[in-house]
Tab-separated table of C-alpha atoms in Angstrom:
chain	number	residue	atom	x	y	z
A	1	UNK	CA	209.587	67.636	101.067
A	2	UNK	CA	212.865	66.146	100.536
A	3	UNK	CA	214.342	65.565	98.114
A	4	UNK	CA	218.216	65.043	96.214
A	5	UNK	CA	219.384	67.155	93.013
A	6	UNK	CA	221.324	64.943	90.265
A	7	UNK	CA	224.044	67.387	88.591
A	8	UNK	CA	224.331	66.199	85.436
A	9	UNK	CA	226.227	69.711	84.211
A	10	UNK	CA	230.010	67.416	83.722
A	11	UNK	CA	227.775	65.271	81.079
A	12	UNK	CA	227.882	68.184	78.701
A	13	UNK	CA	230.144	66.077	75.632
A	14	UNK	CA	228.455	65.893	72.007
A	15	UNK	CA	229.167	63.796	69.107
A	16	UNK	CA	228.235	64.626	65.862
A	17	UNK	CA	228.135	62.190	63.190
A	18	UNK	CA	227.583	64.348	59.819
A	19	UNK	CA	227.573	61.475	57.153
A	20	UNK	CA	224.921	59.606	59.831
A	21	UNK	CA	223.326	63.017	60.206
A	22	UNK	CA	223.186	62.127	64.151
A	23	UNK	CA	224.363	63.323	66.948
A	24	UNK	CA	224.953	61.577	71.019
A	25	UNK	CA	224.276	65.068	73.643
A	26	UNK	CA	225.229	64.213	77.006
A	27	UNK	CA	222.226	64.716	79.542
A	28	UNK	CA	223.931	67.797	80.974
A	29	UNK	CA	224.350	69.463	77.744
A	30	UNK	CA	222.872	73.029	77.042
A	31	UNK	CA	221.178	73.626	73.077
A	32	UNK	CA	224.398	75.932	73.097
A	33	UNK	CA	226.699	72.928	73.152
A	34	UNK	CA	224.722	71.219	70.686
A	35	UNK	CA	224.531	73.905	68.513
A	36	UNK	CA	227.958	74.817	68.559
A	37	UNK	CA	228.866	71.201	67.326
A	38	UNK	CA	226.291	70.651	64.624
A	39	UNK	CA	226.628	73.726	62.930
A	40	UNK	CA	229.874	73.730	61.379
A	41	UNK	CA	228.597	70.661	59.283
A	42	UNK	CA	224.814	73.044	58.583
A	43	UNK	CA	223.384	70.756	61.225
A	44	UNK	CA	220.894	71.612	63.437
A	45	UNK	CA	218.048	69.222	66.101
A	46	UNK	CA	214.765	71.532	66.381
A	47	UNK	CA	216.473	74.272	69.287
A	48	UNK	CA	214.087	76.899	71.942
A	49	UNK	CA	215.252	80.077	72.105
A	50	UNK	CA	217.768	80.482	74.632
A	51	UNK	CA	221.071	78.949	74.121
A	52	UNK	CA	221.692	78.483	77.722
A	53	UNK	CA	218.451	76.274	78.145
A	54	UNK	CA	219.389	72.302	79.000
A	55	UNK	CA	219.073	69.495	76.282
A	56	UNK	CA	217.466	67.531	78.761
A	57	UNK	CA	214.589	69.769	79.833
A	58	UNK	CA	213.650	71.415	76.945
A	59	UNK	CA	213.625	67.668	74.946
A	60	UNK	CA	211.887	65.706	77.726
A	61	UNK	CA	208.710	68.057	77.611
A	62	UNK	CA	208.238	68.084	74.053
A	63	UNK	CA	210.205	71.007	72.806
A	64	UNK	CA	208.993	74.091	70.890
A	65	UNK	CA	210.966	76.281	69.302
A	66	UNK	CA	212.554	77.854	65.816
A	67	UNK	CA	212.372	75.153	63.954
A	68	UNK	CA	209.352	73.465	64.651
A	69	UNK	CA	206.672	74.006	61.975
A	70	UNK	CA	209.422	73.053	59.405
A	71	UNK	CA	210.912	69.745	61.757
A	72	UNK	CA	208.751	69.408	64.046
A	73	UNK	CA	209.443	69.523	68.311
A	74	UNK	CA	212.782	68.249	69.436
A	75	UNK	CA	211.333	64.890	70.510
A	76	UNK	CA	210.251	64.506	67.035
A	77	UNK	CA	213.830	63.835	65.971
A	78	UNK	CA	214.738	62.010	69.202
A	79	UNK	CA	216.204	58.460	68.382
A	80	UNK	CA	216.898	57.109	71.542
A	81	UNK	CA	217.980	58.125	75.325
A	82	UNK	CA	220.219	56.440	77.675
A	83	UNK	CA	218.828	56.749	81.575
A	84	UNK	CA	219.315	55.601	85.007
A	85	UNK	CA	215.850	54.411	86.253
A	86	UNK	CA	214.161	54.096	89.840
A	87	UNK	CA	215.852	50.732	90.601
A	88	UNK	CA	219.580	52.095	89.502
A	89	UNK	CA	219.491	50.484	86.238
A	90	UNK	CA	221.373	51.843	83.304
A	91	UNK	CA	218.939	50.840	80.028
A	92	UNK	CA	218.698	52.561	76.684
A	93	UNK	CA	214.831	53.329	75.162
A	94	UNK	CA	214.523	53.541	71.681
A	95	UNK	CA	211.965	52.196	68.774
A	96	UNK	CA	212.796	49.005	69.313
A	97	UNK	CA	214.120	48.254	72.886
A	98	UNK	CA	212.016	49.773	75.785
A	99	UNK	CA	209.372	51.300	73.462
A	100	UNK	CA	206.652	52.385	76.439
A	101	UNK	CA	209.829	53.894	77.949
A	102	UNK	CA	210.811	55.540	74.880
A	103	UNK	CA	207.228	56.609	74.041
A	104	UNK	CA	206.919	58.406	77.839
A	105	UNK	CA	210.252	60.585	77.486
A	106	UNK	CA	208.837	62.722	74.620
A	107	UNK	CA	206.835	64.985	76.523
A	108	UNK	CA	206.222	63.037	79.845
A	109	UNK	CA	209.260	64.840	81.708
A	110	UNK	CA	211.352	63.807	84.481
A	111	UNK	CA	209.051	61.142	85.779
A	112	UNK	CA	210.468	58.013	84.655
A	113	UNK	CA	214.321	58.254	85.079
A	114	UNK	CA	216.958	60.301	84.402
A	115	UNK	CA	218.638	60.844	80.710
A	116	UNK	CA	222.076	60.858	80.663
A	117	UNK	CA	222.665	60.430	76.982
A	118	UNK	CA	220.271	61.918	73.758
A	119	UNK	CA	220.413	60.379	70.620
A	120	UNK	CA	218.926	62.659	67.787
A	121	UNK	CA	218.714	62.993	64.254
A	122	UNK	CA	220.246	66.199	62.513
A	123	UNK	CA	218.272	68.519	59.873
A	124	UNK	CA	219.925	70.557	57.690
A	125	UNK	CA	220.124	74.221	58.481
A	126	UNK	CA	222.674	76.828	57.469
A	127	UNK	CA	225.416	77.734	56.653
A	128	UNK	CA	222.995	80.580	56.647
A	129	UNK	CA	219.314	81.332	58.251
A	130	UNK	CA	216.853	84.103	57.561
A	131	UNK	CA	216.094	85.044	60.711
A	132	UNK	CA	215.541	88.505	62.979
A	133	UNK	CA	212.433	90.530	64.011
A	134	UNK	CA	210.511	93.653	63.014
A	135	UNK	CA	209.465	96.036	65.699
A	136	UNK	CA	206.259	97.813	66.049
A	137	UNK	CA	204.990	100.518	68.330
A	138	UNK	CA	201.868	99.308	70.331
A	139	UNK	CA	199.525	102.128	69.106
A	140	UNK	CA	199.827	99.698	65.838
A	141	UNK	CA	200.145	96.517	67.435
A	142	UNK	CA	196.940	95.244	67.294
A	143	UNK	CA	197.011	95.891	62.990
A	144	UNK	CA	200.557	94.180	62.713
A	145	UNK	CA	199.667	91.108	65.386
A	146	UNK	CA	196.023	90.779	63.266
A	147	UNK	CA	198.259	90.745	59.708
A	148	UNK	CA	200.922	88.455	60.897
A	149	UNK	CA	198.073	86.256	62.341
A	150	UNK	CA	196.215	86.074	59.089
A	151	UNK	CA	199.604	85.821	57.081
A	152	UNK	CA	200.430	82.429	58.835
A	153	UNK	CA	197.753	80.859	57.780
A	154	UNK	CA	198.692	80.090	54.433
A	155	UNK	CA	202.542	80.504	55.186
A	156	UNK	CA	204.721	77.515	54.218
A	157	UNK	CA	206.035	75.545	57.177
A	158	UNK	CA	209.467	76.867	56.862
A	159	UNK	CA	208.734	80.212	58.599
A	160	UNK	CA	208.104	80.517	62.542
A	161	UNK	CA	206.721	83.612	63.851
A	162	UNK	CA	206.660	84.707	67.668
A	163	UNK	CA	204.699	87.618	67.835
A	164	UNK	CA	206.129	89.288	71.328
A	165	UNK	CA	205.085	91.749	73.688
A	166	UNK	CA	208.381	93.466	74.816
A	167	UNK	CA	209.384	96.325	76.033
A	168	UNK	CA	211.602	97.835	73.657
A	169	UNK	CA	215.420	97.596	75.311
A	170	UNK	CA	217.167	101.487	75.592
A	171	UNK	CA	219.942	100.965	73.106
A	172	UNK	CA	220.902	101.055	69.448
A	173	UNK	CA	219.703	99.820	66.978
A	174	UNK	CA	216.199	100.338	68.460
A	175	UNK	CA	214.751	103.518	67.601
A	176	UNK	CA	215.357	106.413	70.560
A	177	UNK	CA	211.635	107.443	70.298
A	178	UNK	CA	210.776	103.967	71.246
A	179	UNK	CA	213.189	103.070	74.493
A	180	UNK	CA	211.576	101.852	77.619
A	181	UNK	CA	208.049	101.521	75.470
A	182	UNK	CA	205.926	98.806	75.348
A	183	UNK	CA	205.753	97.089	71.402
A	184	UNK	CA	205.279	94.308	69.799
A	185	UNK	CA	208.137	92.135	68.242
A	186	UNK	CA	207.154	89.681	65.025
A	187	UNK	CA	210.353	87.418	65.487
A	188	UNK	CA	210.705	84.909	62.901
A	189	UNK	CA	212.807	82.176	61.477
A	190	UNK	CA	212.864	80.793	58.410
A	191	UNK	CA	214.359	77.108	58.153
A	192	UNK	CA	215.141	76.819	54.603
A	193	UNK	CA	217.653	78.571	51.825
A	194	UNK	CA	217.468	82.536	52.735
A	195	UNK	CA	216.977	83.181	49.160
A	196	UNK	CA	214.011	81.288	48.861
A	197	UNK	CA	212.834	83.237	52.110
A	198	UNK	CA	213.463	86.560	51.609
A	199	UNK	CA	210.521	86.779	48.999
A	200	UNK	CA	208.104	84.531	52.016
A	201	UNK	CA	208.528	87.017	54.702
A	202	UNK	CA	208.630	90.245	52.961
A	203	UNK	CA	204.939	90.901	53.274
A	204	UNK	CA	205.802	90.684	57.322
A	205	UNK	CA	208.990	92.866	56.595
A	206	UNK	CA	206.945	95.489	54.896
A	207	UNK	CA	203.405	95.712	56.192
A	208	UNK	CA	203.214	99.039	58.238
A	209	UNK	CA	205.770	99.688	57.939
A	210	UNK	CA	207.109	98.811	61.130
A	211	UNK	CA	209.664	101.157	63.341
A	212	UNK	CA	212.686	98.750	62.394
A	213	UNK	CA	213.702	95.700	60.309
A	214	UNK	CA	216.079	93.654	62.377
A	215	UNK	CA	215.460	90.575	59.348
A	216	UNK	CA	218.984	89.389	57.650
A	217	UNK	CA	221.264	86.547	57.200
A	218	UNK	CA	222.388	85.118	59.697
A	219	UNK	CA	224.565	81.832	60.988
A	220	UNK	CA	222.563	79.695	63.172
A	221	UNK	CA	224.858	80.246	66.438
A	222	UNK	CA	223.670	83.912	65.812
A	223	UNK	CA	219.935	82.603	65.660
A	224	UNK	CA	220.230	80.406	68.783
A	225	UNK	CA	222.016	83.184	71.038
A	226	UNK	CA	219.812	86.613	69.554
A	227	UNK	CA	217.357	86.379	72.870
A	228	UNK	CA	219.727	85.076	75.108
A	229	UNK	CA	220.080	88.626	76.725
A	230	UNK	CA	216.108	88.496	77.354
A	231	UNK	CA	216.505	85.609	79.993
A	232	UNK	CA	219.784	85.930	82.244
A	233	UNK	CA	220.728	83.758	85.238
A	234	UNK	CA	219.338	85.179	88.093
A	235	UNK	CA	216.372	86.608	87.328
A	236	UNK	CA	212.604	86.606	89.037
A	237	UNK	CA	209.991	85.078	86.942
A	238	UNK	CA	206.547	83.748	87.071
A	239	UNK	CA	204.723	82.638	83.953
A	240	UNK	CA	202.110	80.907	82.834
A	241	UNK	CA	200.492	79.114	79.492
A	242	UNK	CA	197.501	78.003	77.521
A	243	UNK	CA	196.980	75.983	73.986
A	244	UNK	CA	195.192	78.757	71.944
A	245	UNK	CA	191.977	77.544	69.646
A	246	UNK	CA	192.492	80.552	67.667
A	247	UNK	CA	193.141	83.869	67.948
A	248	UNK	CA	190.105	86.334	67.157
A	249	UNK	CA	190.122	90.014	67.266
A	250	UNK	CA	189.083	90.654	70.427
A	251	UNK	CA	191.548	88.243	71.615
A	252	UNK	CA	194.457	90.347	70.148
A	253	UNK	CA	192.532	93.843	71.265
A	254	UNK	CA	192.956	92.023	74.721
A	255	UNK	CA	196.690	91.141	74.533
A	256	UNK	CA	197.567	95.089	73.197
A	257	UNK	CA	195.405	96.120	76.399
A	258	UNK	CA	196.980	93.928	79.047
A	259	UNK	CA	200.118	94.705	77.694
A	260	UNK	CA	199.996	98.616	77.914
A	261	UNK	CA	199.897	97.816	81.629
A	262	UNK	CA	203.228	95.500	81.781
A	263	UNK	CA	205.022	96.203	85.356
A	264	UNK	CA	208.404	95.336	84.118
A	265	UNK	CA	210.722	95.963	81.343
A	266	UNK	CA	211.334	92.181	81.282
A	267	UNK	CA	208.226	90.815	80.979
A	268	UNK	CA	206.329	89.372	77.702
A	269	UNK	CA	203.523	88.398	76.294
A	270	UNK	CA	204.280	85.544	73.488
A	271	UNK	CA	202.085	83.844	70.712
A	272	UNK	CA	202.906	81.887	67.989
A	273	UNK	CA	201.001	79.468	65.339
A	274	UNK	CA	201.709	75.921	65.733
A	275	UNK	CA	200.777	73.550	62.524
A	276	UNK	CA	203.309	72.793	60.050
A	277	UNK	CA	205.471	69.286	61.139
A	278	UNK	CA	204.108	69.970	64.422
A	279	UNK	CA	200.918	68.910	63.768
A	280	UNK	CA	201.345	66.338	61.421
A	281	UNK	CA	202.694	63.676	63.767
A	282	UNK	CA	199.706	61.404	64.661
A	283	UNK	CA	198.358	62.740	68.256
A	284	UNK	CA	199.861	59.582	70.407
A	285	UNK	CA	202.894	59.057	68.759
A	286	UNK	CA	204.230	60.571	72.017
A	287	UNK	CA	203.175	61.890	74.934
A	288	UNK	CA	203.018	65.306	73.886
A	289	UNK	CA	199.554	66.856	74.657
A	290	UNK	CA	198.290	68.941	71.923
A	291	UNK	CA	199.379	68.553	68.857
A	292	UNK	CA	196.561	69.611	67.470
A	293	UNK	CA	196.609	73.614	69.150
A	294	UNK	CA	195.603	76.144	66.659
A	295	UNK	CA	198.602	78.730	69.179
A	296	UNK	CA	200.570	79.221	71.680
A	297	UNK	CA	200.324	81.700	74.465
A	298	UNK	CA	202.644	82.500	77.385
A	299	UNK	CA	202.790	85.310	79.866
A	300	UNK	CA	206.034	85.276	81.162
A	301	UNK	CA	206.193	87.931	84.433
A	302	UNK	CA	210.496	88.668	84.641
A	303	UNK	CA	211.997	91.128	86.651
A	304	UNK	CA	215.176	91.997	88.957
A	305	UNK	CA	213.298	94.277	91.407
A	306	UNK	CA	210.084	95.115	92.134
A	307	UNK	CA	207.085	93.773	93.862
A	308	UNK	CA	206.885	89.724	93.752
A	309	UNK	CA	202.899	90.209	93.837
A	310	UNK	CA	202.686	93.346	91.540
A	311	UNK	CA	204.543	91.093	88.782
A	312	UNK	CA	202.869	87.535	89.701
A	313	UNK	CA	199.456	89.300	89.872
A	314	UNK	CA	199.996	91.131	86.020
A	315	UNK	CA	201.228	87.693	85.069
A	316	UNK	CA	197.969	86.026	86.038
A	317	UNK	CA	195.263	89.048	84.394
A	318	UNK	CA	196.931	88.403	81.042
A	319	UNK	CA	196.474	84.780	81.672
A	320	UNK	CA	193.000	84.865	82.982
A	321	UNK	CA	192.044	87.621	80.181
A	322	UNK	CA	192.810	84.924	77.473
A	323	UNK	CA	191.565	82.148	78.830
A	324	UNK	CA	188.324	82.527	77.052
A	325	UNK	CA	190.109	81.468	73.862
A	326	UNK	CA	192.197	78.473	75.579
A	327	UNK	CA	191.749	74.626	74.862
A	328	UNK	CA	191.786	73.965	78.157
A	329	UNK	CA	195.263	72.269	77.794
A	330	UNK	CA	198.894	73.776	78.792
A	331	UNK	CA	202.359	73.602	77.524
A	332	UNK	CA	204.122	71.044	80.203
A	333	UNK	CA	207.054	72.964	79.995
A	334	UNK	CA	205.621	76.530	80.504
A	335	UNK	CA	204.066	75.619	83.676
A	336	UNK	CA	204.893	76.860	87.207
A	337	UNK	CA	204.183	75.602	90.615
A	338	UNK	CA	200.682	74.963	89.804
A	339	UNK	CA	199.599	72.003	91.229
A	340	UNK	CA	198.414	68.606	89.829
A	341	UNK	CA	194.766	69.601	87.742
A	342	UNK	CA	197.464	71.510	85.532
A	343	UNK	CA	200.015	68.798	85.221
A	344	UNK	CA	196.592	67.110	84.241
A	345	UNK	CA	195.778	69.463	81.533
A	346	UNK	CA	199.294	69.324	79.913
A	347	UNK	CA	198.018	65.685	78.192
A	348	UNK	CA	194.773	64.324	76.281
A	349	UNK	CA	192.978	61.975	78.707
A	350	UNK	CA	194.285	58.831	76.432
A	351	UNK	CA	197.892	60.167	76.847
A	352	UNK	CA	197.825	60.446	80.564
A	353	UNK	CA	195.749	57.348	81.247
A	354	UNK	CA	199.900	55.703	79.199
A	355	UNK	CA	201.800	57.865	81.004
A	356	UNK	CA	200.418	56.174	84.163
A	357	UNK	CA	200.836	52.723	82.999
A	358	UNK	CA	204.551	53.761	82.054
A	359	UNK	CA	205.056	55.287	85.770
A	360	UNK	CA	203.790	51.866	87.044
A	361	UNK	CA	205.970	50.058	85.390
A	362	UNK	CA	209.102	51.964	85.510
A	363	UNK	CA	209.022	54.322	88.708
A	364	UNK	CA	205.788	52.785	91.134
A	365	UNK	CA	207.434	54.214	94.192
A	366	UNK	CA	207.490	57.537	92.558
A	367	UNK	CA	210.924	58.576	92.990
A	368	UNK	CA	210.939	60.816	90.549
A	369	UNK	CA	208.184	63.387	92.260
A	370	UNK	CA	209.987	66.795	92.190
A	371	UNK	CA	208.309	68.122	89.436
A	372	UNK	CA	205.456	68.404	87.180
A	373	UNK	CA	204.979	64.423	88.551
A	374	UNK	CA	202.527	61.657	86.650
A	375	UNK	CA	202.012	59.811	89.701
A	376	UNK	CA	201.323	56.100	89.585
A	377	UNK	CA	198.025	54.464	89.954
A	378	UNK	CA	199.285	53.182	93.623
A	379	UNK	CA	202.479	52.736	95.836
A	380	UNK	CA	204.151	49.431	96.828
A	381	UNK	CA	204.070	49.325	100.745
A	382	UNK	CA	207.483	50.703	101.888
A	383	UNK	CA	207.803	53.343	98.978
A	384	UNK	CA	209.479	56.758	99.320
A	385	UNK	CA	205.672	58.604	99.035
């Protein structure tokens, strides 16, 4: 199929306002960039986990991240967008001008133009965050993952947890006993004053105990970049999602088990409790899917060599293990090449049913098809198919 790439990586300019607490990110813009500019002032918009990851992707599928149980996904403190639509023109969505456009970008994806310019609100965060992991071997996985499960249930929407199947790395400060192991990582952030945190995450600092305490103070460029090493350019990877309804024992006694048989050193298996801000936004406010998901799960299959099956093939047992316990729905952003029933399942029935109307409005030719598409209800005679 053809198709034409836009590089939009010269577009990379931000403007912070501090006394407005916004800030303008050009479409080509990395969280990096952002960060880096917001954070002298203890400004932050709600940033993944990977500084290298783009503005535009991670904001135009809804974005999770560090931050989001205390501020909610990135779209959640989107403003407005400049884009470039199907026809050529140059328009600006917000609240009040282009509102079914505006309402589409937060978590509808590429489909109806392309961003050149994000307007977001800032939150405060910093000058410094609570943030870090603690590190347990996976013969006591299964009792950490259960606590730290359990513990977020009544933990205050400041704190994020990842709980992480890794593969411990072989190199200070982890533990020699414990290089080249599989383990599980509880990775947390706590978006508020450390001081009030400290006493919030101890029980997760203490329970165990676990083989190390990574937890401290640190600025938020060090939060943004501390898993940057975990995805470099270059490498294979294959992964795949589901909303979680919950996470019962025998869901977690399946995670430790798949994850004793990991086929690279790369490769993880990541949960995390949603609620908080997350959740409280009213379920079509935008076209996020699930707003309403109990967890997070994805598989993520990464490696530099090996067998493409062997990894794609572990990648998809995990998956299919847990799918039991799924809602049925997926994470727009964590899907692969996985065909149209999934781009399906990334949005409530109502939501898609919008997105539609929006893609027949704005983009009826479907231009914009390269990716995890919303196609429109039909084609004008002549269109690019």
């Amino acid at each position: 199929v053809g198709g034409l790439t836009i590089d939009l990586s010269a577009l990379r300019g931000v403007v912070v306002d501090p006394a407005g607490g916004r800030a303008r990110v050009g479409g080509g813009a990395l969280l990096g960039d952002v960060g880096r500019a917001a954070a002298p002032h203890a400004l932050a918009i709600p940033y993944g986990h990977i500084s290298h990851t783009g503005v535009g992707g991670l904001t135009l599928g809804g974005g999770i991240g560090w931050l989001m149980r205390r501020y909610g996904l990135t779209i959640d403190c989107l403003r407005s967008v400049a884009l470039v639509t199907a026809e050529g023109r140059q328009v600006r969505a917000g609240a009040d001008e282009h509102p079914d456009l505006f309402w589409a970008v937060r978590g509808g994806g590429g489909n109806f133009g392309i961003v050149t310019e994000f307007e977001f609100d800032l939150h405060p965060h910093g000058p410094e965050v609570l943030a870090g992991m603690v590190l347990h071997p996976l013969e006591r996985a299964a009792e950490a993952l259960r606590f730290s499960r359990d513990f977020m249930e009544q933990a205050p929407d400041e704190l994020t947890v990842y709980e992480t199947f890794m593969t411990v790395p072989p190199e200070a400060p982890f533990p020699e006993a414990l290089h080249g192991r599989p383990a599980l990582a509880l990775a947390l952030v706590y978006a508020g004053s450390p001081e009030e945190g400290e006493p919030v995450v101890r029980p997760l600092r203490e329970h165990g105990p676990p083989a190390i305490d990574l937890v401290g103070r640190l600025a938020p460029m060090a939060v943004q970049t501390m898993l940057d090493e975990t995805a470099p350019h270059g490498m294979r990877n294959f992964n795949k999602a589901h909303w979680l309804g919950g996470l019962p024992d025998a869901a977690v006694d399946t995670l430790v088990e798949r994850h004793a048989d990991v086929r690279s050193p790369m490769s993880m298996i990541i949960t995390a409790r949603m609620g908080g801000a997350v959740a409280r936004v009213p379920a079509e406010a935008t076209a996020f899917g699930h707003r309403d998901a109990d967890r997070i799960l994805w598989v993520v299959s990464a490696w530099w060599t090996g067998d493409h099956d062997e990894q794609v093939d572990w990648c998809r047992g995990v998956f299919d293990a847990m799918t039991p316990y799924s809602t049925g729905g997926v994470y727009v952003n964590a899907l692969d090449a996985e065909g149209p029933e999934r781009v399906r399942a990334a949005y409530r029935e109502s939501v898609w049913r919008r997105l539609v109307a929006v893609k027949d409005r704005w983009d009826p030719d479907n231009v914009f098809r390269l990716n995890h598409n919303v196609p429109p209800s039909a084609r004008r005679s002549g269109g690019v198919g």
